[in-house]
């Protein structure tokens, strides 16, 4: 009898893959609720059924994919709720505080649930560059959003300085060789270079950010694109060309005192003084040519 009911229940799950409500179950199965509850509990225990907490505080049930059933086996109602909240946070992830506020559970309980879900590879933690590298949680197979990882210019959520320098050099050389190019040309070229070098693809936002830094470095500059395609709005309207007038370097900006953490207590006769300062000495010992003010 219970096997027959179990099959009927699972057939109903197939029919409603987004979730079965209590009402649907009662109307469609026509069995006593105690019998149905036994079947539900048994399926949850086996990891074949997932609980979904609805916003109106009712519960729905969803069948778990056969390949994920071992991971869900033996999870409790609280585990399912936290999993569901993390699933809803999609590729931006959920902070522990958000999980705490939405579930009403204590911090200790949340930490324990997160550990369980992480150990089962149902969720993962990712450091967010947006929020001081705080951890957010998302489904294990979810690709974190660009806002979380910082895009391809970040490696392990830190700026990848070496990679950025190489890509900037490629942009400068490409613009120098071509004379004048638009962003689409740079994107096509740089994507090819990046894929050959690292098998990673750079997004247009990453490339625009790199182009901007090459402009700030004074190596390339913008000009109006007067070609037909640009006039008709089919191009961005901006071309990049090599800088004719390099930005002069002001060596006053390179003085170590400018960002010295003990500047306020540095004085001629003090414990901290320019006479004793190794950084100031190194600065003064540079070639006269490199100290061109
Ligand atoms: S002289 Fe040296 S210690 Fe004094 S402000 Fe400059 S860098 Fe700092």
PDB file of C-alpha atoms and ligand atoms in Angstrom:
ATOM      1  CA  UNK A   1       0.000   0.000   0.000  1.00  0.00           C
ATOM      2  CA  UNK A   2       2.705   2.494   1.014  1.00  0.00           C
ATOM      3  CA  UNK A   3       4.775   1.585  -2.067  1.00  0.00           C
ATOM      4  CA  UNK A   4       1.758   2.277  -4.253  1.00  0.00           C
ATOM      5  CA  UNK A   5       1.235   5.597  -2.454  1.00  0.00           C
ATOM      6  CA  UNK A   6       4.935   6.429  -2.759  1.00  0.00           C
ATOM      7  CA  UNK A   7       4.794   5.862  -6.536  1.00  0.00           C
ATOM      8  CA  UNK A   8       1.661   7.982  -6.812  1.00  0.00           C
ATOM      9  CA  UNK A   9       3.363  10.710  -4.777  1.00  0.00           C
ATOM     10  CA  UNK A  10       6.481  10.657  -6.973  1.00  0.00           C
ATOM     11  CA  UNK A  11       4.340  10.732 -10.147  1.00  0.00           C
ATOM     12  CA  UNK A  12       2.711  13.851  -8.771  1.00  0.00           C
ATOM     13  CA  UNK A  13       6.165  15.351  -8.097  1.00  0.00           C
ATOM     14  CA  UNK A  14       7.095  14.775 -11.768  1.00  0.00           C
ATOM     15  CA  UNK A  15       3.930  16.550 -12.797  1.00  0.00           C
ATOM     16  CA  UNK A  16       4.781  19.606 -10.653  1.00  0.00           C
ATOM     17  CA  UNK A  17       8.602  19.898 -10.771  1.00  0.00           C
ATOM     18  CA  UNK A  18       8.623  23.316  -9.065  1.00  0.00           C
ATOM     19  CA  UNK A  19       7.009  21.910  -5.919  1.00  0.00           C
ATOM     20  CA  UNK A  20       3.888  20.260  -4.527  1.00  0.00           C
ATOM     21  CA  UNK A  21       1.778  22.132  -2.013  1.00  0.00           C
ATOM     22  CA  UNK A  22      -0.068  20.462   0.856  1.00  0.00           C
ATOM     23  CA  UNK A  23      -3.357  21.249  -0.848  1.00  0.00           C
ATOM     24  CA  UNK A  24      -2.317  19.631  -4.163  1.00  0.00           C
ATOM     25  CA  UNK A  25      -1.257  16.513  -2.287  1.00  0.00           C
ATOM     26  CA  UNK A  26      -4.513  16.211  -0.364  1.00  0.00           C
ATOM     27  CA  UNK A  27      -6.707  16.777  -3.440  1.00  0.00           C
ATOM     28  CA  UNK A  28      -4.729  14.626  -5.889  1.00  0.00           C
ATOM     29  CA  UNK A  29      -3.825  11.598  -3.778  1.00  0.00           C
ATOM     30  CA  UNK A  30      -7.091  11.013  -1.929  1.00  0.00           C
ATOM     31  CA  UNK A  31      -5.336   9.171   0.922  1.00  0.00           C
ATOM     32  CA  UNK A  32      -5.374   9.788   4.648  1.00  0.00           C
ATOM     33  CA  UNK A  33      -2.905  12.509   5.638  1.00  0.00           C
ATOM     34  CA  UNK A  34      -1.169  10.233   8.201  1.00  0.00           C
ATOM     35  CA  UNK A  35      -0.288   7.774   5.409  1.00  0.00           C
ATOM     36  CA  UNK A  36       0.968  10.572   3.162  1.00  0.00           C
ATOM     37  CA  UNK A  37       3.103  12.058   5.975  1.00  0.00           C
ATOM     38  CA  UNK A  38       4.761   8.651   6.472  1.00  0.00           C
ATOM     39  CA  UNK A  39       5.636   8.510   2.756  1.00  0.00           C
ATOM     40  CA  UNK A  40       6.951  12.099   2.822  1.00  0.00           C
ATOM     41  CA  UNK A  41       9.131  11.460   5.892  1.00  0.00           C
ATOM     42  CA  UNK A  42      10.503   8.297   4.339  1.00  0.00           C
ATOM     43  CA  UNK A  43      11.375  10.053   1.061  1.00  0.00           C
ATOM     44  CA  UNK A  44      13.055  12.953   2.932  1.00  0.00           C
ATOM     45  CA  UNK A  45      15.090  10.477   4.988  1.00  0.00           C
ATOM     46  CA  UNK A  46      16.291   8.830   1.767  1.00  0.00           C
ATOM     47  CA  UNK A  47      17.270  12.216   0.311  1.00  0.00           C
ATOM     48  CA  UNK A  48      14.708  11.865  -2.484  1.00  0.00           C
ATOM     49  CA  UNK A  49      12.499  14.750  -1.423  1.00  0.00           C
ATOM     50  CA  UNK A  50      13.302  18.361  -0.558  1.00  0.00           C
ATOM     51  CA  UNK A  51      11.298  20.668   1.701  1.00  0.00           C
ATOM     52  CA  UNK A  52      10.543  24.188   0.501  1.00  0.00           C
ATOM     53  CA  UNK A  53       9.406  26.858   2.949  1.00  0.00           C
ATOM     54  CA  UNK A  54       6.955  29.236   1.224  1.00  0.00           C
ATOM     55  CA  UNK A  55       6.597  32.934   2.043  1.00  0.00           C
ATOM     56  CA  UNK A  56       3.080  32.287   3.455  1.00  0.00           C
ATOM     57  CA  UNK A  57       4.686  29.851   5.920  1.00  0.00           C
ATOM     58  CA  UNK A  58       3.273  26.771   4.154  1.00  0.00           C
ATOM     59  CA  UNK A  59       5.523  23.936   3.017  1.00  0.00           C
ATOM     60  CA  UNK A  60       5.980  22.474  -0.467  1.00  0.00           C
ATOM     61  CA  UNK A  61       7.846  19.354  -1.556  1.00  0.00           C
ATOM     62  CA  UNK A  62      10.143  18.894  -4.509  1.00  0.00           C
ATOM     63  CA  UNK A  63      11.787  15.745  -5.820  1.00  0.00           C
ATOM     64  CA  UNK A  64      15.604  15.681  -5.655  1.00  0.00           C
ATOM     65  CA  UNK A  65      17.572  14.686  -8.794  1.00  0.00           C
ATOM     66  CA  UNK A  66      18.846  11.093  -8.486  1.00  0.00           C
ATOM     67  CA  UNK A  67      22.500  12.275  -8.696  1.00  0.00           C
ATOM     68  CA  UNK A  68      22.002  14.664  -5.728  1.00  0.00           C
ATOM     69  CA  UNK A  69      20.032  12.323  -3.474  1.00  0.00           C
ATOM     70  CA  UNK A  70      23.030  11.110  -1.448  1.00  0.00           C
ATOM     71  CA  UNK A  71      23.898  14.744  -0.598  1.00  0.00           C
ATOM     72  CA  UNK A  72      20.412  15.495   0.731  1.00  0.00           C
ATOM     73  CA  UNK A  73      19.987  12.237   2.649  1.00  0.00           C
ATOM     74  CA  UNK A  74      19.167  12.776   6.328  1.00  0.00           C
ATOM     75  CA  UNK A  75      18.963  16.601   6.204  1.00  0.00           C
ATOM     76  CA  UNK A  76      16.521  18.271   8.582  1.00  0.00           C
ATOM     77  CA  UNK A  77      13.935  21.011   8.071  1.00  0.00           C
ATOM     78  CA  UNK A  78      16.418  23.708   9.224  1.00  0.00           C
ATOM     79  CA  UNK A  79      19.056  22.505   6.758  1.00  0.00           C
ATOM     80  CA  UNK A  80      16.537  22.681   3.926  1.00  0.00           C
ATOM     81  CA  UNK A  81      15.504  26.216   4.842  1.00  0.00           C
ATOM     82  CA  UNK A  82      19.091  27.496   4.835  1.00  0.00           C
ATOM     83  CA  UNK A  83      19.759  25.659   1.564  1.00  0.00           C
ATOM     84  CA  UNK A  84      16.659  27.252   0.067  1.00  0.00           C
ATOM     85  CA  UNK A  85      17.711  30.763   1.177  1.00  0.00           C
ATOM     86  CA  UNK A  86      21.158  30.237  -0.323  1.00  0.00           C
ATOM     87  CA  UNK A  87      19.629  28.910  -3.546  1.00  0.00           C
ATOM     88  CA  UNK A  88      17.443  32.039  -3.773  1.00  0.00           C
ATOM     89  CA  UNK A  89      20.514  34.283  -3.421  1.00  0.00           C
ATOM     90  CA  UNK A  90      21.688  32.952  -6.811  1.00  0.00           C
ATOM     91  CA  UNK A  91      25.153  34.024  -8.032  1.00  0.00           C
ATOM     92  CA  UNK A  92      25.557  36.955  -5.629  1.00  0.00           C
ATOM     93  CA  UNK A  93      25.402  34.636  -2.610  1.00  0.00           C
ATOM     94  CA  UNK A  94      24.019  35.171   0.894  1.00  0.00           C
ATOM     95  CA  UNK A  95      25.843  36.511   3.965  1.00  0.00           C
ATOM     96  CA  UNK A  96      25.536  34.752   7.289  1.00  0.00           C
ATOM     97  CA  UNK A  97      23.730  37.811   8.669  1.00  0.00           C
ATOM     98  CA  UNK A  98      21.130  37.643   5.881  1.00  0.00           C
ATOM     99  CA  UNK A  99      20.611  33.943   6.566  1.00  0.00           C
ATOM    100  CA  UNK A 100      20.234  34.693  10.257  1.00  0.00           C
ATOM    101  CA  UNK A 101      17.686  37.474   9.664  1.00  0.00           C
ATOM    102  CA  UNK A 102      15.642  35.474   7.147  1.00  0.00           C
ATOM    103  CA  UNK A 103      15.591  32.213   9.086  1.00  0.00           C
ATOM    104  CA  UNK A 104      15.452  33.561  12.637  1.00  0.00           C
ATOM    105  CA  UNK A 105      18.004  30.908  13.673  1.00  0.00           C
ATOM    106  CA  UNK A 106      20.859  31.538  16.118  1.00  0.00           C
ATOM    107  CA  UNK A 107      24.378  32.127  14.791  1.00  0.00           C
ATOM    108  CA  UNK A 108      25.650  28.833  16.269  1.00  0.00           C
ATOM    109  CA  UNK A 109      22.899  26.894  14.520  1.00  0.00           C
ATOM    110  CA  UNK A 110      23.562  28.648  11.183  1.00  0.00           C
ATOM    111  CA  UNK A 111      27.294  27.925  11.433  1.00  0.00           C
ATOM    112  CA  UNK A 112      26.575  24.241  12.062  1.00  0.00           C
ATOM    113  CA  UNK A 113      24.149  24.007   9.129  1.00  0.00           C
ATOM    114  CA  UNK A 114      26.577  25.794   6.791  1.00  0.00           C
ATOM    115  CA  UNK A 115      29.312  23.338   7.761  1.00  0.00           C
ATOM    116  CA  UNK A 116      27.016  20.389   7.027  1.00  0.00           C
ATOM    117  CA  UNK A 117      25.938  21.781   3.653  1.00  0.00           C
ATOM    118  CA  UNK A 118      29.534  22.663   2.721  1.00  0.00           C
ATOM    119  CA  UNK A 119      30.840  19.221   3.666  1.00  0.00           C
ATOM    120  CA  UNK A 120      28.171  17.673   1.421  1.00  0.00           C
ATOM    121  CA  UNK A 121      29.212  19.947  -1.463  1.00  0.00           C
ATOM    122  CA  UNK A 122      25.716  21.401  -1.663  1.00  0.00           C
ATOM    123  CA  UNK A 123      26.995  24.943  -1.086  1.00  0.00           C
ATOM    124  CA  UNK A 124      30.343  26.758  -1.130  1.00  0.00           C
ATOM    125  CA  UNK A 125      31.720  29.927   0.407  1.00  0.00           C
ATOM    126  CA  UNK A 126      33.215  32.659  -1.776  1.00  0.00           C
ATOM    127  CA  UNK A 127      35.025  35.793  -0.587  1.00  0.00           C
ATOM    128  CA  UNK A 128      33.335  38.905  -1.896  1.00  0.00           C
ATOM    129  CA  UNK A 129      35.626  41.708  -3.070  1.00  0.00           C
ATOM    130  CA  UNK A 130      32.707  44.126  -2.657  1.00  0.00           C
ATOM    131  CA  UNK A 131      32.322  43.675   1.076  1.00  0.00           C
ATOM    132  CA  UNK A 132      35.851  43.620   2.412  1.00  0.00           C
ATOM    133  CA  UNK A 133      36.364  39.987   1.352  1.00  0.00           C
ATOM    134  CA  UNK A 134      33.595  38.770   3.637  1.00  0.00           C
ATOM    135  CA  UNK A 135      32.322  35.293   2.868  1.00  0.00           C
ATOM    136  CA  UNK A 136      29.072  34.766   1.012  1.00  0.00           C
ATOM    137  CA  UNK A 137      27.439  31.386   0.455  1.00  0.00           C
ATOM    138  CA  UNK A 138      26.016  30.090  -2.814  1.00  0.00           C
ATOM    139  CA  UNK A 139      25.086  26.745  -4.359  1.00  0.00           C
ATOM    140  CA  UNK A 140      28.096  24.549  -5.001  1.00  0.00           C
ATOM    141  CA  UNK A 141      27.801  24.590  -8.804  1.00  0.00           C
ATOM    142  CA  UNK A 142      26.938  28.283  -9.048  1.00  0.00           C
ATOM    143  CA  UNK A 143      29.365  30.553 -10.929  1.00  0.00           C
ATOM    144  CA  UNK A 144      29.866  33.643  -8.689  1.00  0.00           C
ATOM    145  CA  UNK A 145      28.853  36.956 -10.231  1.00  0.00           C
ATOM    146  CA  UNK A 146      31.388  39.528 -11.395  1.00  0.00           C
ATOM    147  CA  UNK A 147      30.456  41.791  -8.443  1.00  0.00           C
ATOM    148  CA  UNK A 148      31.603  39.055  -6.085  1.00  0.00           C
ATOM    149  CA  UNK A 149      34.806  37.917  -7.791  1.00  0.00           C
ATOM    150  CA  UNK A 150      35.805  41.233  -9.378  1.00  0.00           C
ATOM    151  CA  UNK A 151      35.986  39.618 -12.825  1.00  0.00           C
ATOM    152  CA  UNK A 152      39.031  38.167 -14.550  1.00  0.00           C
ATOM    153  CA  UNK A 153      41.308  40.942 -13.293  1.00  0.00           C
ATOM    154  CA  UNK A 154      41.176  39.409  -9.834  1.00  0.00           C
ATOM    155  CA  UNK A 155      42.844  36.204  -8.790  1.00  0.00           C
ATOM    156  CA  UNK A 156      41.691  34.636  -5.504  1.00  0.00           C
ATOM    157  CA  UNK A 157      39.699  37.829  -4.928  1.00  0.00           C
ATOM    158  CA  UNK A 158      42.867  40.019  -5.045  1.00  0.00           C
ATOM    159  CA  UNK A 159      43.993  42.259  -7.880  1.00  0.00           C
ATOM    160  CA  UNK A 160      46.208  40.227 -10.210  1.00  0.00           C
ATOM    161  CA  UNK A 161      48.868  42.930 -10.719  1.00  0.00           C
ATOM    162  CA  UNK A 162      51.142  40.903 -12.967  1.00  0.00           C
ATOM    163  CA  UNK A 163      48.307  39.858 -15.289  1.00  0.00           C
ATOM    164  CA  UNK A 164      47.020  43.444 -15.421  1.00  0.00           C
ATOM    165  CA  UNK A 165      50.470  44.808 -16.325  1.00  0.00           C
ATOM    166  CA  UNK A 166      50.797  42.284 -19.176  1.00  0.00           C
ATOM    167  CA  UNK A 167      47.331  43.084 -20.561  1.00  0.00           C
ATOM    168  CA  UNK A 168      48.010  46.840 -20.326  1.00  0.00           C
ATOM    169  CA  UNK A 169      51.240  46.373 -22.247  1.00  0.00           C
ATOM    170  CA  UNK A 170      49.327  44.472 -24.972  1.00  0.00           C
ATOM    171  CA  UNK A 171      46.781  47.301 -25.256  1.00  0.00           C
ATOM    172  CA  UNK A 172      49.509  49.947 -25.550  1.00  0.00           C
ATOM    173  CA  UNK A 173      51.432  47.955 -28.190  1.00  0.00           C
ATOM    174  CA  UNK A 174      48.245  47.212 -30.158  1.00  0.00           C
ATOM    175  CA  UNK A 175      47.218  50.889 -30.213  1.00  0.00           C
ATOM    176  CA  UNK A 176      50.805  51.982 -31.067  1.00  0.00           C
ATOM    177  CA  UNK A 177      50.908  49.545 -34.005  1.00  0.00           C
ATOM    178  CA  UNK A 178      47.426  50.285 -35.350  1.00  0.00           C
ATOM    179  CA  UNK A 179      47.481  54.054 -34.877  1.00  0.00           C
ATOM    180  CA  UNK A 180      43.779  54.396 -34.007  1.00  0.00           C
ATOM    181  CA  UNK A 181      41.354  51.690 -32.861  1.00  0.00           C
ATOM    182  CA  UNK A 182      37.984  51.550 -31.157  1.00  0.00           C
ATOM    183  CA  UNK A 183      37.006  49.504 -28.119  1.00  0.00           C
ATOM    184  CA  UNK A 184      35.570  46.678 -30.266  1.00  0.00           C
ATOM    185  CA  UNK A 185      38.984  46.254 -31.973  1.00  0.00           C
ATOM    186  CA  UNK A 186      40.743  46.165 -28.593  1.00  0.00           C
ATOM    187  CA  UNK A 187      38.197  43.680 -27.211  1.00  0.00           C
ATOM    188  CA  UNK A 188      38.674  41.296 -30.176  1.00  0.00           C
ATOM    189  CA  UNK A 189      42.450  41.509 -29.919  1.00  0.00           C
ATOM    190  CA  UNK A 190      42.736  41.293 -26.138  1.00  0.00           C
ATOM    191  CA  UNK A 191      40.290  38.395 -25.808  1.00  0.00           C
ATOM    192  CA  UNK A 192      42.418  36.415 -28.249  1.00  0.00           C
ATOM    193  CA  UNK A 193      45.594  37.261 -26.315  1.00  0.00           C
ATOM    194  CA  UNK A 194      43.992  36.475 -22.928  1.00  0.00           C
ATOM    195  CA  UNK A 195      42.578  33.154 -24.112  1.00  0.00           C
ATOM    196  CA  UNK A 196      45.914  32.085 -25.600  1.00  0.00           C
ATOM    197  CA  UNK A 197      47.768  33.082 -22.432  1.00  0.00           C
ATOM    198  CA  UNK A 198      45.408  31.827 -19.723  1.00  0.00           C
ATOM    199  CA  UNK A 199      42.418  30.129 -21.463  1.00  0.00           C
ATOM    200  CA  UNK A 200      40.276  32.726 -19.673  1.00  0.00           C
ATOM    201  CA  UNK A 201      37.967  35.119 -21.420  1.00  0.00           C
ATOM    202  CA  UNK A 202      38.014  38.799 -20.457  1.00  0.00           C
ATOM    203  CA  UNK A 203      34.643  40.544 -20.274  1.00  0.00           C
ATOM    204  CA  UNK A 204      34.039  43.926 -21.992  1.00  0.00           C
ATOM    205  CA  UNK A 205      33.905  45.644 -18.560  1.00  0.00           C
ATOM    206  CA  UNK A 206      37.329  44.215 -17.656  1.00  0.00           C
ATOM    207  CA  UNK A 207      38.791  45.394 -20.973  1.00  0.00           C
ATOM    208  CA  UNK A 208      37.258  48.872 -20.657  1.00  0.00           C
ATOM    209  CA  UNK A 209      38.770  49.125 -17.143  1.00  0.00           C
ATOM    210  CA  UNK A 210      42.187  48.141 -18.523  1.00  0.00           C
ATOM    211  CA  UNK A 211      41.917  50.650 -21.384  1.00  0.00           C
ATOM    212  CA  UNK A 212      41.042  53.375 -18.856  1.00  0.00           C
ATOM    213  CA  UNK A 213      44.139  52.630 -16.780  1.00  0.00           C
ATOM    214  CA  UNK A 214      46.330  52.823 -19.913  1.00  0.00           C
ATOM    215  CA  UNK A 215      44.756  56.258 -20.560  1.00  0.00           C
ATOM    216  CA  UNK A 216      45.427  57.349 -16.931  1.00  0.00           C
ATOM    217  CA  UNK A 217      49.042  56.185 -17.337  1.00  0.00           C
ATOM    218  CA  UNK A 218      49.277  58.644 -20.240  1.00  0.00           C
ATOM    219  CA  UNK A 219      50.148  55.982 -22.837  1.00  0.00           C
ATOM    220  CA  UNK A 220      47.048  56.301 -25.048  1.00  0.00           C
ATOM    221  CA  UNK A 221      44.336  58.915 -25.430  1.00  0.00           C
ATOM    222  CA  UNK A 222      40.776  59.192 -26.687  1.00  0.00           C
ATOM    223  CA  UNK A 223      39.673  60.959 -29.873  1.00  0.00           C
ATOM    224  CA  UNK A 224      36.345  61.362 -31.628  1.00  0.00           C
ATOM    225  CA  UNK A 225      35.537  58.663 -34.185  1.00  0.00           C
ATOM    226  CA  UNK A 226      34.330  60.421 -37.335  1.00  0.00           C
ATOM    227  CA  UNK A 227      34.039  57.291 -39.470  1.00  0.00           C
ATOM    228  CA  UNK A 228      30.685  56.533 -41.124  1.00  0.00           C
ATOM    229  CA  UNK A 229      29.857  53.606 -38.787  1.00  0.00           C
ATOM    230  CA  UNK A 230      30.354  55.825 -35.739  1.00  0.00           C
ATOM    231  CA  UNK A 231      28.274  58.655 -37.235  1.00  0.00           C
ATOM    232  CA  UNK A 232      25.427  56.180 -37.792  1.00  0.00           C
ATOM    233  CA  UNK A 233      25.678  55.011 -34.184  1.00  0.00           C
ATOM    234  CA  UNK A 234      26.977  51.549 -35.087  1.00  0.00           C
ATOM    235  CA  UNK A 235      30.248  52.183 -33.266  1.00  0.00           C
ATOM    236  CA  UNK A 236      31.066  53.634 -29.863  1.00  0.00           C
ATOM    237  CA  UNK A 237      32.108  57.021 -31.299  1.00  0.00           C
ATOM    238  CA  UNK A 238      35.474  56.932 -29.514  1.00  0.00           C
ATOM    239  CA  UNK A 239      38.848  55.934 -30.922  1.00  0.00           C
ATOM    240  CA  UNK A 240      42.035  55.306 -28.953  1.00  0.00           C
ATOM    241  CA  UNK A 241      45.388  56.482 -30.300  1.00  0.00           C
ATOM    242  CA  UNK A 242      48.956  56.721 -28.974  1.00  0.00           C
ATOM    243  CA  UNK A 243      49.533  59.782 -26.785  1.00  0.00           C
ATOM    244  CA  UNK A 244      51.402  62.540 -28.589  1.00  0.00           C
ATOM    245  CA  UNK A 245      52.327  64.472 -25.462  1.00  0.00           C
ATOM    246  CA  UNK A 246      53.418  62.185 -22.636  1.00  0.00           C
ATOM    247  CA  UNK A 247      52.260  63.231 -19.163  1.00  0.00           C
ATOM    248  CA  UNK A 248      55.304  64.750 -17.384  1.00  0.00           C
ATOM    249  CA  UNK A 249      56.358  62.972 -14.211  1.00  0.00           C
ATOM    250  CA  UNK A 250      56.423  65.249 -11.171  1.00  0.00           C
ATOM    251  CA  UNK A 251      59.005  63.878  -8.769  1.00  0.00           C
ATOM    252  CA  UNK A 252      57.578  65.885  -5.872  1.00  0.00           C
ATOM    253  CA  UNK A 253      54.749  63.314  -5.982  1.00  0.00           C
ATOM    254  CA  UNK A 254      57.284  60.526  -5.462  1.00  0.00           C
ATOM    255  CA  UNK A 255      58.773  61.983  -2.268  1.00  0.00           C
ATOM    256  CA  UNK A 256      58.423  59.427   0.540  1.00  0.00           C
ATOM    257  CA  UNK A 257      57.065  62.108   2.916  1.00  0.00           C
ATOM    258  CA  UNK A 258      53.856  62.388   0.847  1.00  0.00           C
ATOM    259  CA  UNK A 259      52.401  59.182   2.236  1.00  0.00           C
ATOM    260  CA  UNK A 260      54.601  58.692   5.282  1.00  0.00           C
ATOM    261  CA  UNK A 261      52.694  57.272   8.296  1.00  0.00           C
ATOM    262  CA  UNK A 262      54.946  59.178  10.781  1.00  0.00           C
ATOM    263  CA  UNK A 263      54.908  62.505   8.918  1.00  0.00           C
ATOM    264  CA  UNK A 264      53.275  64.315  11.889  1.00  0.00           C
ATOM    265  CA  UNK A 265      56.082  63.482  14.316  1.00  0.00           C
ATOM    266  CA  UNK A 266      58.958  64.003  11.861  1.00  0.00           C
ATOM    267  CA  UNK A 267      61.007  67.131  12.620  1.00  0.00           C
ATOM    268  CA  UNK A 268      64.598  68.378  12.207  1.00  0.00           C
ATOM    269  CA  UNK A 269      65.639  67.614  15.796  1.00  0.00           C
ATOM    270  CA  UNK A 270      63.114  64.913  16.666  1.00  0.00           C
ATOM    271  CA  UNK A 271      63.535  61.175  17.135  1.00  0.00           C
ATOM    272  CA  UNK A 272      62.083  60.775  13.661  1.00  0.00           C
ATOM    273  CA  UNK A 273      63.843  63.186  11.336  1.00  0.00           C
ATOM    274  CA  UNK A 274      64.796  63.545   7.657  1.00  0.00           C
ATOM    275  CA  UNK A 275      68.458  63.207   8.721  1.00  0.00           C
ATOM    276  CA  UNK A 276      67.881  59.673  10.065  1.00  0.00           C
ATOM    277  CA  UNK A 277      65.258  58.645   7.494  1.00  0.00           C
ATOM    278  CA  UNK A 278      66.427  55.891   5.112  1.00  0.00           C
ATOM    279  CA  UNK A 279      63.600  56.549   2.656  1.00  0.00           C
ATOM    280  CA  UNK A 280      64.452  60.238   2.373  1.00  0.00           C
ATOM    281  CA  UNK A 281      68.141  59.360   1.934  1.00  0.00           C
ATOM    282  CA  UNK A 282      67.338  56.873  -0.850  1.00  0.00           C
ATOM    283  CA  UNK A 283      65.159  59.478  -2.524  1.00  0.00           C
ATOM    284  CA  UNK A 284      67.945  62.102  -2.477  1.00  0.00           C
ATOM    285  CA  UNK A 285      70.499  59.602  -3.723  1.00  0.00           C
ATOM    286  CA  UNK A 286      68.664  59.065  -7.021  1.00  0.00           C
ATOM    287  CA  UNK A 287      70.322  60.306 -10.230  1.00  0.00           C
ATOM    288  CA  UNK A 288      69.805  63.976 -10.954  1.00  0.00           C
ATOM    289  CA  UNK A 289      68.159  62.966 -14.247  1.00  0.00           C
ATOM    290  CA  UNK A 290      65.521  60.870 -12.540  1.00  0.00           C
ATOM    291  CA  UNK A 291      64.829  63.778 -10.183  1.00  0.00           C
ATOM    292  CA  UNK A 292      63.711  66.057 -12.968  1.00  0.00           C
ATOM    293  CA  UNK A 293      61.211  68.473 -11.372  1.00  0.00           C
TER     294      UNK A 293
HETATM  295  S1  LIG B   1      61.697  62.356   6.172  1.00  0.00           S
HETATM  296 FE1  LIG B   1      61.224  60.198   6.335  1.00  0.00          FE
HETATM  297  S2  LIG B   1      60.235  60.009   8.311  1.00  0.00           S
HETATM  298 FE2  LIG B   1      60.225  62.175   7.806  1.00  0.00          FE
HETATM  299  S3  LIG B   1      58.251  62.493   6.812  1.00  0.00           S
HETATM  300 FE3  LIG B   1      59.735  62.090   5.207  1.00  0.00          FE
HETATM  301  S4  LIG B   1      59.598  59.913   4.875  1.00  0.00           S
HETATM  302 FE4  LIG B   1      58.620  60.298   6.817  1.00  0.00          FE
END
